Amino acid sequence: MRNAFLLGVHVAKNIVICCDGTGNEFGDHNLNVVKLYGTLIVDGRQQVAYYHPGVGTMGAPTASNRISKAWSIVMGLAFGAGLLANVGDAYRYLMDVFEDGDRVFLFGFSRGAYTVRALAGVLHMFGLLCPGNDGLIPYITQMYARKTRQAAGMKHTFDVVEEFKKTFGRHCPLHFVGVWDTVSSVGWIWDPLKLPYTGQNPDMLIGRHAVSIDERRCYFRNNLWGPPLEKQDIKQVWFAGVHSDIGGSYAYSESGLSPITLEWMLFEARSFGLLVDAQKAEAALGAVNPPPPVPPDPRQKIHNSLMFWWWQLEFLPHSYYDHVAKKPRWRIPLGARRFIP
């Protein structure tokens, strides 16, 4: 590999893209996305990596003062504003570093999981632009959303997208997509986006999804993948715990459940070529000098996320997917438990 690099021959590498959950970023109580990122071997040749904080985390780049920044964060949390911009940022990174033969790994938690699934949808619809075409990224992300919002079922839209992909797009297969508890709504209050190919994506080779059994909040309904397509390897595994027991964020002293899903995800991803530093992985899983963090412990308590004002939202009408009738319906949630197929 070293000789090939010195001769200027492209050696296929791993490209790892990590997107965090809503309102999350690096800090004292890091999520599994950050912990996984911290275990990676990043040498610029065999593997490169990218991390993006969550929707509603840092405010819009155009925010000129603290008030406008705070407002942009609220809009991100409540309505999912900024999701397409986050997709565009990750797409831009991939556009700049991808070369034929590279293996793409996508990881995300919560709405970060929805973000990487939306990124995968954009790649399937439009392909990957060649480096330097930054000006086209807002066009394709808006077209991607518009396809569902305004133009679903219109043949003209499909023709335009297909022609765009043939003209500008490169094929970018998705080697591994690993997500923790993808949620069905982008925004906590209103969700205007139902994005294409987030449920099934023909370009995804391997998919791993850690899903919460015990989450009951109506704005954190699970968003499963559909049945695997031909030659796809997909596992969706249900784990004990609420949303943040699965993806992390609780204090280290009471976070023994989230390392279980991290350990599972690391094992699965490493089995398919993710380059992980063994010592860093042991540290992230609490195997070296605990605490913190604590090691995986199935005896740890399951948290109660349905508290305080979250209960008030349970008395408002909320749309959900009826798995028996196979169509969307409305109901008063009242903390209903998740449906496990």
Coordinates of C-alpha atoms in Angstrom, one line a residue:
M1 CA 0.0 0.0 0.0
R2 CA 2.9 2.4 0.8
N3 CA 4.5 1.7 -2.6
A4 CA 1.2 2.3 -4.4
F5 CA 0.8 5.6 -2.5
L6 CA 4.4 6.7 -3.5
L7 CA 3.7 5.8 -7.1
G8 CA 0.6 7.9 -7.2
V9 CA -1.7 4.9 -7.6
H10 CA -5.1 5.4 -5.9
V11 CA -5.5 3.0 -3.0
A12 CA -9.2 2.5 -2.0
K13 CA -9.9 4.1 1.4
N14 CA -12.7 4.2 3.9
I15 CA -14.7 7.4 4.1
V16 CA -16.6 7.7 7.4
I17 CA -19.4 10.3 7.9
C18 CA -20.9 10.8 11.4
C19 CA -23.9 12.9 12.1
D20 CA -25.0 13.5 15.7
G21 CA -28.5 13.8 17.2
T22 CA -30.7 16.8 17.7
G23 CA -29.1 19.5 19.8
N24 CA -26.0 17.4 20.4
E25 CA -22.3 18.1 20.0
F26 CA -19.0 17.2 21.7
G27 CA -19.1 17.7 25.4
D28 CA -19.2 16.1 28.8
H29 CA -21.8 13.5 28.0
N30 CA -20.9 12.4 24.5
L31 CA -23.2 10.3 22.4
N32 CA -22.3 7.0 20.7
V33 CA -21.7 8.9 17.5
V34 CA -18.8 10.9 19.0
K35 CA -17.5 7.8 20.9
L36 CA -17.4 5.8 17.7
Y37 CA -15.7 8.7 15.9
G38 CA -13.1 8.7 18.7
T39 CA -12.2 5.1 18.1
L40 CA -11.5 5.5 14.4
I41 CA -8.0 5.2 12.8
V42 CA -7.8 8.3 10.7
D43 CA -4.5 8.5 8.8
G44 CA -5.7 10.3 5.6
R45 CA -4.8 7.4 3.4
Q46 CA -6.6 4.2 4.6
Q47 CA -9.4 6.1 6.3
V48 CA -10.7 9.6 6.5
A49 CA -13.6 10.9 8.7
Y50 CA -16.1 13.7 9.1
Y51 CA -18.3 14.7 12.1
H52 CA -21.3 17.0 12.1
P53 CA -23.2 18.2 15.2
G54 CA -26.9 17.7 15.4
V55 CA -29.9 19.6 14.0
G56 CA -30.5 22.6 16.2
T57 CA -27.1 22.6 17.8
M58 CA -25.0 25.6 16.9
G59 CA -27.3 28.0 15.1
A60 CA -27.3 29.0 11.4
P61 CA -24.0 30.3 10.0
T62 CA -25.9 33.4 8.8
A63 CA -27.2 34.3 12.3
S64 CA -25.7 37.7 13.0
N65 CA -26.3 37.9 16.8
R66 CA -27.2 35.9 19.8
I67 CA -31.0 36.3 19.4
S68 CA -31.0 35.2 15.7
K69 CA -28.7 32.3 16.6
A70 CA -30.9 31.2 19.4
W71 CA -33.9 31.5 17.2
S72 CA -32.3 29.3 14.5
I73 CA -31.5 26.7 17.1
V74 CA -35.2 26.7 18.2
M75 CA -36.3 26.3 14.6
G76 CA -34.0 23.4 14.2
L77 CA -35.3 21.6 17.2
A78 CA -39.0 22.3 16.7
F79 CA -39.3 22.2 13.0
G80 CA -36.2 20.4 11.7
A81 CA -34.9 23.5 10.0
G82 CA -31.3 23.1 8.9
L83 CA -31.6 19.4 8.1
L84 CA -31.1 19.9 4.4
A85 CA -28.1 22.2 5.1
N86 CA -26.6 19.5 7.2
V87 CA -27.1 17.0 4.4
G88 CA -25.5 19.4 2.0
D89 CA -22.4 19.8 4.3
A90 CA -21.9 16.1 4.5
Y91 CA -22.5 15.7 0.8
R92 CA -19.9 18.4 0.1
Y93 CA -17.3 16.6 2.2
L94 CA -18.0 13.3 0.4
M95 CA -17.8 15.1 -3.0
D96 CA -14.3 16.4 -2.2
V97 CA -12.8 13.2 -0.9
F98 CA -14.5 10.3 -2.7
E99 CA -12.6 8.4 -5.4
D100 CA -13.8 5.4 -7.3
G101 CA -13.4 2.2 -5.2
D102 CA -13.6 4.0 -1.8
R103 CA -15.9 2.5 0.8
V104 CA -18.5 4.9 2.4
F105 CA -19.6 4.4 6.0
L106 CA -22.4 6.5 7.4
F107 CA -23.3 6.7 11.1
G108 CA -25.9 8.8 12.9
F109 CA -28.2 8.9 16.0
S110 CA -31.8 10.2 16.2
R111 CA -32.3 13.0 13.7
G112 CA -28.6 12.5 12.8
A113 CA -29.6 9.0 11.7
Y114 CA -32.3 10.6 9.5
T115 CA -29.7 13.0 8.2
V116 CA -27.4 10.2 7.0
R117 CA -30.3 8.3 5.5
A118 CA -31.4 11.5 3.7
L119 CA -27.8 11.9 2.5
A120 CA -28.0 8.3 1.1
G121 CA -31.2 9.2 -0.6
V122 CA -29.7 12.2 -2.3
L123 CA -26.8 10.1 -3.5
H124 CA -29.2 7.5 -5.0
M125 CA -31.3 10.1 -6.7
F126 CA -28.6 12.5 -8.0
G127 CA -25.3 10.7 -7.7
L128 CA -22.2 12.3 -6.4
L129 CA -21.0 15.5 -8.0
C130 CA -17.4 15.9 -9.0
P131 CA -15.2 18.1 -6.7
G132 CA -15.7 21.9 -7.2
N133 CA -19.4 21.8 -8.0
D134 CA -20.4 23.4 -4.7
G135 CA -22.9 25.7 -6.4
L136 CA -25.1 22.7 -7.4
I137 CA -25.5 21.3 -3.9
P138 CA -28.3 23.7 -2.8
Y139 CA -30.0 22.9 -6.0
I140 CA -30.0 19.1 -5.5
T141 CA -31.0 19.2 -1.8
Q142 CA -33.9 21.5 -2.6
M143 CA -34.9 19.4 -5.6
Y144 CA -34.7 16.3 -3.3
A145 CA -37.2 17.8 -0.9
R146 CA -39.4 19.3 -3.6
K147 CA -39.8 15.9 -5.2
T148 CA -41.9 14.9 -2.2
R149 CA -43.4 18.2 -1.2
Q150 CA -44.7 19.4 -4.6
A151 CA -43.9 17.1 -7.4
A152 CA -44.5 13.5 -6.2
G153 CA -45.9 11.4 -9.1
M154 CA -45.0 13.9 -11.8
K155 CA -43.1 12.2 -14.6
H156 CA -41.3 15.4 -15.5
T157 CA -39.6 15.5 -12.1
F158 CA -38.3 12.0 -12.5
D159 CA -37.1 12.8 -15.9
V160 CA -35.2 15.9 -14.7
V161 CA -33.6 14.0 -11.8
E162 CA -32.5 11.1 -14.0
E163 CA -31.1 13.4 -16.6
F164 CA -29.2 15.4 -14.0
K165 CA -27.7 12.2 -12.6
K166 CA -26.6 11.1 -16.0
T167 CA -25.0 14.5 -16.7
F168 CA -23.3 15.4 -13.4
G169 CA -23.4 12.4 -11.1
R170 CA -20.9 9.8 -10.2
H171 CA -22.0 6.4 -8.7
C172 CA -21.2 6.3 -5.0
P173 CA -22.3 3.0 -3.4
L174 CA -22.9 3.0 0.3
H175 CA -20.9 0.3 1.9
F176 CA -22.2 0.5 5.5
V177 CA -24.9 2.6 7.1
G178 CA -25.1 2.3 10.9
V179 CA -27.8 4.2 12.8
W180 CA -29.1 4.4 16.4
D181 CA -32.8 4.9 16.8
T182 CA -33.8 6.9 13.7
V183 CA -36.9 9.0 14.5
S184 CA -39.9 9.4 12.2
S185 CA -40.2 13.2 12.6
V186 CA -37.5 15.7 11.7
G187 CA -38.9 18.5 13.8
W188 CA -40.4 18.1 17.3
I189 CA -43.5 20.2 16.5
W190 CA -44.1 19.9 12.8
D191 CA -42.5 17.7 10.2
P192 CA -42.8 19.0 6.7
L193 CA -40.4 16.5 5.2
K194 CA -40.9 12.9 4.1
L195 CA -37.8 12.3 2.1
P196 CA -37.4 9.8 -0.7
Y197 CA -35.3 6.6 -0.3
T198 CA -34.9 7.0 3.5
G199 CA -36.9 3.8 4.0
Q200 CA -35.4 1.7 1.3
N201 CA -32.3 2.6 -0.7
P202 CA -30.9 0.3 -3.5
D203 CA -27.4 1.8 -3.2
M204 CA -27.0 0.6 0.5
L205 CA -25.1 -2.6 0.8
I206 CA -25.0 -3.2 4.6
G207 CA -27.3 -1.6 7.1
R208 CA -27.4 -1.8 10.9
H209 CA -30.0 -0.2 13.1
A210 CA -30.1 -0.2 16.9
V211 CA -33.7 0.5 17.9
S212 CA -35.2 1.5 21.3
I213 CA -37.8 -0.8 22.8
D214 CA -38.9 1.5 25.6
E215 CA -39.2 5.0 24.1
R216 CA -42.8 6.2 24.3
R217 CA -42.6 9.9 23.4
C218 CA -44.8 10.6 20.3
Y219 CA -42.1 12.9 18.8
F220 CA -39.6 10.1 18.9
R221 CA -41.4 7.4 17.0
N222 CA -39.1 4.8 15.5
N223 CA -38.4 5.0 11.7
L224 CA -37.5 1.5 10.5
W225 CA -36.1 0.5 7.2
G226 CA -38.3 -1.4 4.9
P227 CA -37.7 -5.0 3.8
P228 CA -34.1 -5.5 2.5
L229 CA -33.7 -5.5 -1.3
E230 CA -31.8 -8.1 -3.3
K231 CA -28.2 -8.6 -2.1
Q232 CA -28.7 -6.2 0.9
D233 CA -27.5 -7.2 4.4
I234 CA -29.8 -5.4 6.9
K235 CA -30.2 -6.0 10.6
Q236 CA -32.6 -4.0 12.8
V237 CA -32.0 -5.0 16.4
W238 CA -34.2 -3.9 19.3
F239 CA -32.4 -3.0 22.6
A240 CA -33.8 -2.3 26.1
G241 CA -33.9 1.4 27.0
V242 CA -35.4 4.7 25.8
H243 CA -34.1 6.8 23.0
S244 CA -31.0 8.1 24.8
D245 CA -30.3 4.8 26.4
I246 CA -29.7 3.6 22.9
G247 CA -27.7 6.5 21.5
G248 CA -26.2 8.0 24.6
S249 CA -26.3 11.4 26.4
Y250 CA -27.0 10.4 30.0
A251 CA -24.3 11.0 32.6
Y252 CA -21.5 8.4 32.5
S253 CA -22.5 7.0 35.9
E254 CA -25.9 5.9 34.7
S255 CA -25.1 5.2 31.0
G256 CA -24.5 1.4 31.1
L257 CA -27.1 0.7 28.4
S258 CA -25.7 2.9 25.6
P259 CA -22.3 1.1 25.5
I260 CA -24.2 -2.1 24.7
T261 CA -25.4 -0.7 21.4
L262 CA -22.0 1.0 20.7
E263 CA -20.2 -2.3 21.2
W264 CA -22.7 -4.0 18.8
M265 CA -22.2 -1.3 16.2
L266 CA -18.4 -1.3 16.4
F267 CA -18.4 -5.1 16.1
E268 CA -20.7 -5.0 13.0
A269 CA -18.8 -2.2 11.3
R270 CA -15.4 -3.7 12.0
S271 CA -16.5 -6.9 10.5
F272 CA -17.1 -5.1 7.3
G273 CA -13.9 -3.1 7.2
L274 CA -14.1 -0.1 9.5
L275 CA -10.7 0.7 10.8
V276 CA -10.8 1.0 14.6
D277 CA -8.1 1.5 17.2
A278 CA -8.5 -1.4 19.6
Q279 CA -7.2 0.5 22.7
K280 CA -9.5 3.5 22.0
A281 CA -12.5 1.2 21.5
E282 CA -11.8 -0.5 24.8
A283 CA -11.6 2.9 26.5
A284 CA -14.9 4.0 24.9
L285 CA -16.5 0.8 26.2
G286 CA -15.2 1.2 29.7
A287 CA -12.8 -1.7 29.5
V288 CA -9.9 0.4 30.5
N289 CA -9.7 2.4 33.8
P290 CA -13.4 2.9 34.5
P291 CA -15.1 5.1 35.5
P292 CA -15.8 7.0 33.3
P293 CA -17.1 5.7 31.1
V294 CA -18.9 2.7 32.5
P295 CA -18.7 -0.6 30.7
P296 CA -21.8 -2.1 29.0
D297 CA -24.2 -3.3 31.7
P298 CA -27.6 -4.8 30.9
R299 CA -28.5 -4.5 34.6
Q300 CA -28.4 -0.7 34.4
K301 CA -31.8 1.1 34.9
I302 CA -33.9 2.1 31.9
H303 CA -34.6 5.8 32.0
N304 CA -38.0 7.4 31.8
S305 CA -37.9 10.0 29.0
L306 CA -41.7 10.7 29.2
M307 CA -41.5 13.4 31.8
F308 CA -42.5 17.0 32.5
W309 CA -43.7 18.8 29.4
W310 CA -43.2 15.8 27.2
W311 CA -46.4 14.4 28.8
Q312 CA -48.3 17.5 27.8
L313 CA -47.5 16.9 24.2
E314 CA -49.0 13.4 24.5
F315 CA -52.5 14.9 24.7
L316 CA -52.2 16.6 21.3
P317 CA -53.3 14.8 18.0
H318 CA -50.3 13.2 16.3
S319 CA -50.0 11.3 13.1
Y320 CA -48.6 7.8 13.1
Y321 CA -48.3 4.9 10.7
D322 CA -50.9 2.1 11.3
H323 CA -49.0 -1.1 10.6
V324 CA -52.3 -3.1 10.4
A325 CA -54.2 -0.8 8.0
K326 CA -50.9 0.1 6.2
K327 CA -51.6 3.8 6.1
P328 CA -51.1 7.0 8.2
R329 CA -53.7 7.8 10.9
W330 CA -54.2 10.4 13.6
R331 CA -54.6 9.7 17.3
I332 CA -54.0 11.1 20.8
P333 CA -50.8 9.3 21.7
L334 CA -51.0 9.2 25.5
G335 CA -47.6 7.6 25.8
A336 CA -48.4 4.6 23.6
R337 CA -45.6 2.1 23.3
R338 CA -43.8 1.4 20.1
F339 CA -45.0 -1.3 17.7
I340 CA -42.4 -4.1 17.4
P341 CA -43.1 -6.1 14.1

